[in-house]
Coordinates of C-alpha atoms in Angstrom, one line a residue:
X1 CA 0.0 0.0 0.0
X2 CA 1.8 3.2 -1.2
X3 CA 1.9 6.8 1.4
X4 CA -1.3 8.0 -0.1
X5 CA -3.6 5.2 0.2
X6 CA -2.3 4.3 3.6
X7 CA -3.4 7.8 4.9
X8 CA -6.7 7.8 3.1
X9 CA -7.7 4.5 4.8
X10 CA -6.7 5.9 8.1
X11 CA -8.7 9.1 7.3
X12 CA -11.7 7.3 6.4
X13 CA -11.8 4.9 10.2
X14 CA -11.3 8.2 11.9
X15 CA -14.0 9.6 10.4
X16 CA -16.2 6.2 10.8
X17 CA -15.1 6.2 14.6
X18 CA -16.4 9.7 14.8
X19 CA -19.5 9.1 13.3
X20 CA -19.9 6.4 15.6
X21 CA -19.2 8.1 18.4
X22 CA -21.6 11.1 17.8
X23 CA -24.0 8.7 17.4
X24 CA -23.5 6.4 20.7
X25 CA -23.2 10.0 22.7
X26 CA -27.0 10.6 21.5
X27 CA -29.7 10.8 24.2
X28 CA -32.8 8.6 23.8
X29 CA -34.5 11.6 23.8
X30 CA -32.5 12.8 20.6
X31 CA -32.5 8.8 19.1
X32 CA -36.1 8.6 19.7
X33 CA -36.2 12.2 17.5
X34 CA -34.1 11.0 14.9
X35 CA -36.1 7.7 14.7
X36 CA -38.6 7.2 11.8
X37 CA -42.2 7.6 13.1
X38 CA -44.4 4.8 13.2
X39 CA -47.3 5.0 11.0
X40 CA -50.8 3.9 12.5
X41 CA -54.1 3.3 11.2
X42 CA -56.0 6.7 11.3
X43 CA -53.0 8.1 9.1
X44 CA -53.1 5.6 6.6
X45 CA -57.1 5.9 6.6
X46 CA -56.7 8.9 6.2
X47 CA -54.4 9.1 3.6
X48 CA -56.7 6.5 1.7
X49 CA -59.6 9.1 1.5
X50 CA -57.8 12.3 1.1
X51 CA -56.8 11.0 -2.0
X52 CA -56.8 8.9 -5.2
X53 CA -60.7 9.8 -5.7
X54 CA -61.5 8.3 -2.2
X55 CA -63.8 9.9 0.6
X56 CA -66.5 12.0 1.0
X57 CA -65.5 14.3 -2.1
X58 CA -64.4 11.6 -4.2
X59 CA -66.0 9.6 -6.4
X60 CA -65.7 6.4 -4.4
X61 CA -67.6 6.3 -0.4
X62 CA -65.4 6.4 2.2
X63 CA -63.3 3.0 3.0
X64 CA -60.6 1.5 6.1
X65 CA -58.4 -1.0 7.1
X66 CA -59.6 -2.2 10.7
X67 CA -57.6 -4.8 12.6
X68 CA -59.1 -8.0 13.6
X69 CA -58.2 -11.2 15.3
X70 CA -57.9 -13.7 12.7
X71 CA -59.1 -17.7 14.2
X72 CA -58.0 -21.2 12.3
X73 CA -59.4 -24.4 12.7
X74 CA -57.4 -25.4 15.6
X75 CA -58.6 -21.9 17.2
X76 CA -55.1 -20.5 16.9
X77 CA -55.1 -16.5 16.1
X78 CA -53.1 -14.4 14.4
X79 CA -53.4 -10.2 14.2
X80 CA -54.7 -9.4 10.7
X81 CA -56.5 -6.5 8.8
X82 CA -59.9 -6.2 6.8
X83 CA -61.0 -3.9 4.5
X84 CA -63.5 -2.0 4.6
X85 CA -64.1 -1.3 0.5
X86 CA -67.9 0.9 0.9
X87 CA -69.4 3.0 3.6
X88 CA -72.2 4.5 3.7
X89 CA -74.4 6.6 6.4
X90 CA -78.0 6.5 5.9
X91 CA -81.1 8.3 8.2
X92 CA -80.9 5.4 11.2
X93 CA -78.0 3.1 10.1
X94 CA -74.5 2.7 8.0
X95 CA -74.2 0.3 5.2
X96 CA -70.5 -1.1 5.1
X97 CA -68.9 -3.9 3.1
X98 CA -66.0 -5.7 4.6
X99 CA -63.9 -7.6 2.7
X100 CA -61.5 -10.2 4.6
X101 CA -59.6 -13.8 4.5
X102 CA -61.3 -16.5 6.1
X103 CA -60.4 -19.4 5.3
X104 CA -56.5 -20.1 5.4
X105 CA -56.5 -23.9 4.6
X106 CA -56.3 -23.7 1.1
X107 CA -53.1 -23.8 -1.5
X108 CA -52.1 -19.8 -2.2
X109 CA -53.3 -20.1 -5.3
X110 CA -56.9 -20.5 -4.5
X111 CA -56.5 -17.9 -0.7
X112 CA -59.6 -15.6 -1.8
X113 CA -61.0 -13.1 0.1
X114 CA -65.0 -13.3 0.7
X115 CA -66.8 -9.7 1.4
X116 CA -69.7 -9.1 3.9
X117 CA -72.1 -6.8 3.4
X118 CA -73.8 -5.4 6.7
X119 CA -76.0 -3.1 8.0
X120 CA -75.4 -1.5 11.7
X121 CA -78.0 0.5 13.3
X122 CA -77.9 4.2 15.2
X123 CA -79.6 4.1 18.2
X124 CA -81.3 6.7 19.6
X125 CA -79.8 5.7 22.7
X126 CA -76.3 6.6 21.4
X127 CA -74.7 3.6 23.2
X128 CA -72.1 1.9 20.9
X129 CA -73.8 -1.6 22.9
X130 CA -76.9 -0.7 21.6
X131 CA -76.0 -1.2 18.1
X132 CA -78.2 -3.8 15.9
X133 CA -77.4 -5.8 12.9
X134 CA -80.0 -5.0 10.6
X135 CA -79.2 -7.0 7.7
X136 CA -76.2 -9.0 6.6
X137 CA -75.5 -10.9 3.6
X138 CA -73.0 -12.6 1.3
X139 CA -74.4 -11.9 -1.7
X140 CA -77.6 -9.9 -2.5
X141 CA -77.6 -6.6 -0.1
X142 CA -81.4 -5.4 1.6
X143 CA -82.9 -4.2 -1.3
X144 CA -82.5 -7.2 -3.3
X145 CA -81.3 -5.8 -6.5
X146 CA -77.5 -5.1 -5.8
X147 CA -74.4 -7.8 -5.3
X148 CA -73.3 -6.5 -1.8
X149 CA -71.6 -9.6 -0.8
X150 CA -69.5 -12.3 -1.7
X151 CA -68.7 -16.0 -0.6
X152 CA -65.1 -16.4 -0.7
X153 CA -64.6 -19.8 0.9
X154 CA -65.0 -23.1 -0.4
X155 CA -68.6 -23.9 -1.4
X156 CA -69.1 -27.1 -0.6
X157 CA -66.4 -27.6 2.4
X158 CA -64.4 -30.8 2.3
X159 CA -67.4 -32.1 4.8
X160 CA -70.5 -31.5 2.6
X161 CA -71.5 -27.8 4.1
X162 CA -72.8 -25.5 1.3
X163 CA -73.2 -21.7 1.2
X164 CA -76.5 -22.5 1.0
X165 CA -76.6 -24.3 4.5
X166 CA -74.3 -20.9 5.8
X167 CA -77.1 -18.8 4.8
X168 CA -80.2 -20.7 5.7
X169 CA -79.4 -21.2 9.2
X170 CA -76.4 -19.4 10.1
X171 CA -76.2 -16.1 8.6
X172 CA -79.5 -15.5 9.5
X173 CA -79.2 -16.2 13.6
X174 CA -77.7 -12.7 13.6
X175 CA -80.0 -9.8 12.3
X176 CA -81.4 -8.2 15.6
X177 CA -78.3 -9.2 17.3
X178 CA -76.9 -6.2 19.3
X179 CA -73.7 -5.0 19.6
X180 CA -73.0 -6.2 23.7
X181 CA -74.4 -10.0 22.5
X182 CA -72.0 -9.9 19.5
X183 CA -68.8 -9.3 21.4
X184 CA -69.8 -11.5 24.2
X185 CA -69.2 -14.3 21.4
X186 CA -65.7 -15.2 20.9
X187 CA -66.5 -18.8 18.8
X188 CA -69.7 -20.5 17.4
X189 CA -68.7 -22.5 20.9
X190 CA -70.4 -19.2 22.8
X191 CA -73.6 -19.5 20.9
X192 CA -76.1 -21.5 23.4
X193 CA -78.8 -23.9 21.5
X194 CA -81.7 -22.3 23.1
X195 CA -80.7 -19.1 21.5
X196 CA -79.5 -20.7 18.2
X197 CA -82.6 -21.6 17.9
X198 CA -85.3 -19.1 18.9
X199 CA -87.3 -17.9 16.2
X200 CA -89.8 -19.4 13.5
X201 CA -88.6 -22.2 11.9
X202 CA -85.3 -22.4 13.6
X203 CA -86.4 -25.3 15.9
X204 CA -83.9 -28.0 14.2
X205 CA -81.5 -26.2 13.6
X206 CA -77.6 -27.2 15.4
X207 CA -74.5 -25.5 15.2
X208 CA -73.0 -29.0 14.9
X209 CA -74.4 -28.7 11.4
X210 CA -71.0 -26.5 11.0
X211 CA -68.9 -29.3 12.7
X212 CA -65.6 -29.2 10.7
X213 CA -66.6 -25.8 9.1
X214 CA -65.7 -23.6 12.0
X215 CA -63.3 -21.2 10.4
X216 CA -66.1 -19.6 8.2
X217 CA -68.5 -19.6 10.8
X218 CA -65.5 -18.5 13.8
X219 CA -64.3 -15.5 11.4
X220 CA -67.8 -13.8 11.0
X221 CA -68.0 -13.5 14.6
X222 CA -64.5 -11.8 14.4
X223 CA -65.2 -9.5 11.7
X224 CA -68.6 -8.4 13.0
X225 CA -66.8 -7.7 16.0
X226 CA -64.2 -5.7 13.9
X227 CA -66.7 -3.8 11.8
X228 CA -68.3 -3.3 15.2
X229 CA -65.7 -1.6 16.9
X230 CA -65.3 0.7 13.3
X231 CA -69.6 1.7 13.5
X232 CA -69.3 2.8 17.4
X233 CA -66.3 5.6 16.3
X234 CA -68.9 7.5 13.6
X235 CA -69.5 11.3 14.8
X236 CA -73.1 10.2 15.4
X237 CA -71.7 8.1 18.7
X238 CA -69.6 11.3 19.7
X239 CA -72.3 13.9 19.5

């Protein structure tokens, strides 16, 4: 190594050292400053409908990502987002569709989302527990005419359960259901047969009908919890 190069390197550790020295004589208070801040949710929601044609001034009704607590089969969980892809604040309720992975079983290529469509309530009460579901769907919405929904998981199941049987006596055990019920559910395992089935024509119906099925039935628990949680931060709750 000739003169010149042989002071260049040393130059260049000095000035490393002293880089790293400046930097180990930092307070937290000045690291934490220097640090990158952490995004959250209500920026990137935000973000989402201040631009790109999204939010109230946009062409396209306001949408989310909310957080929700993803179950398996085996009941394990994992921290996961859904999306909430249309909003929209009627006289006494807000329509919302929520799209969201259910089902986790399957090869990657065939992973697809499934959307709910749902219809949460305003009470005049203004209590978040108060909230109703007044009508939910995986395909048609209320009025009958419009595709609100859509069934993303396997139709049949690898034991014989259809959309069909999801919709019949499933999907339809929760309209009327209020907010404090809802999140007093964790699994179908909560649901109690006398409640399952009260109503007309609901006397032989068995949530052991959805034996080995749990997964669709477990995750629409968690996502109307989800969506839940979203409904009870609208101004209307806050006013």
């Amino acid at each position: 190594m000739n003169r010149k190069h042989y002071i260049l390197t040393i130059l260049v550790l000095v000035l490393v050292f002293a880089i790293s020295g400046c930097s180990n004589n930092q307070t937290p208070g000045a690291q934490a400053e220097a640090a990158e801040p952490e995004i959250n949710l209500d920026q990137i929601n935000a973000f989402l409908n201040e631009s790109g044609g999204l939010g109230p001034d946009g062409i396209g009704n306001i949408v989310a990502v909310i957080p929700h607590a993803h179950i398996d089969g085996p009941k394990n969980e994992s921290p996961f987002y859904a999306f909430v892809t249309f909003r929209y604040r009627a006289r006494d309720y807000i329509k919302y569709q929520v799209s969201y992975l259910s089902c986790t079983c399957r090869e990657a290529s065939v992973n697809m989302w499934q959307t709910m469509y749902v219809e949460l309530t305003l009470p005049e009460s203004k209590n978040p527990d108060d909230v109703k579901i007044k009508y939910i769907s995986f395909d048609k919405d209320s009025t009958g005419h419009y595709n609100g929904g859509h069934w993303g998981d396997s139709d049949p199941m690898p034991l014989g359960q259809t959309y069909e049987l999801y919709k019949t006596e499933y999907i339809s055990f929760f309209p009327k259901k209020d907010s404090k019920y809802i999140h007093s559910l964790n699994t179908i395992d909560d649901i109690k047969v006398e409640e399952y089935q009260a109503g007309e024509g609901r006397g032989n119906y068995t949530i052991d009908a959805l034996s080995g099925a749990s997964v669709s039935a477990n995750n629409i628990i968690r996502i109307l919890h989800s969506i839940m949680d979203y409904h009870a931060q609208d101004e209307f709750f806050k006013n």
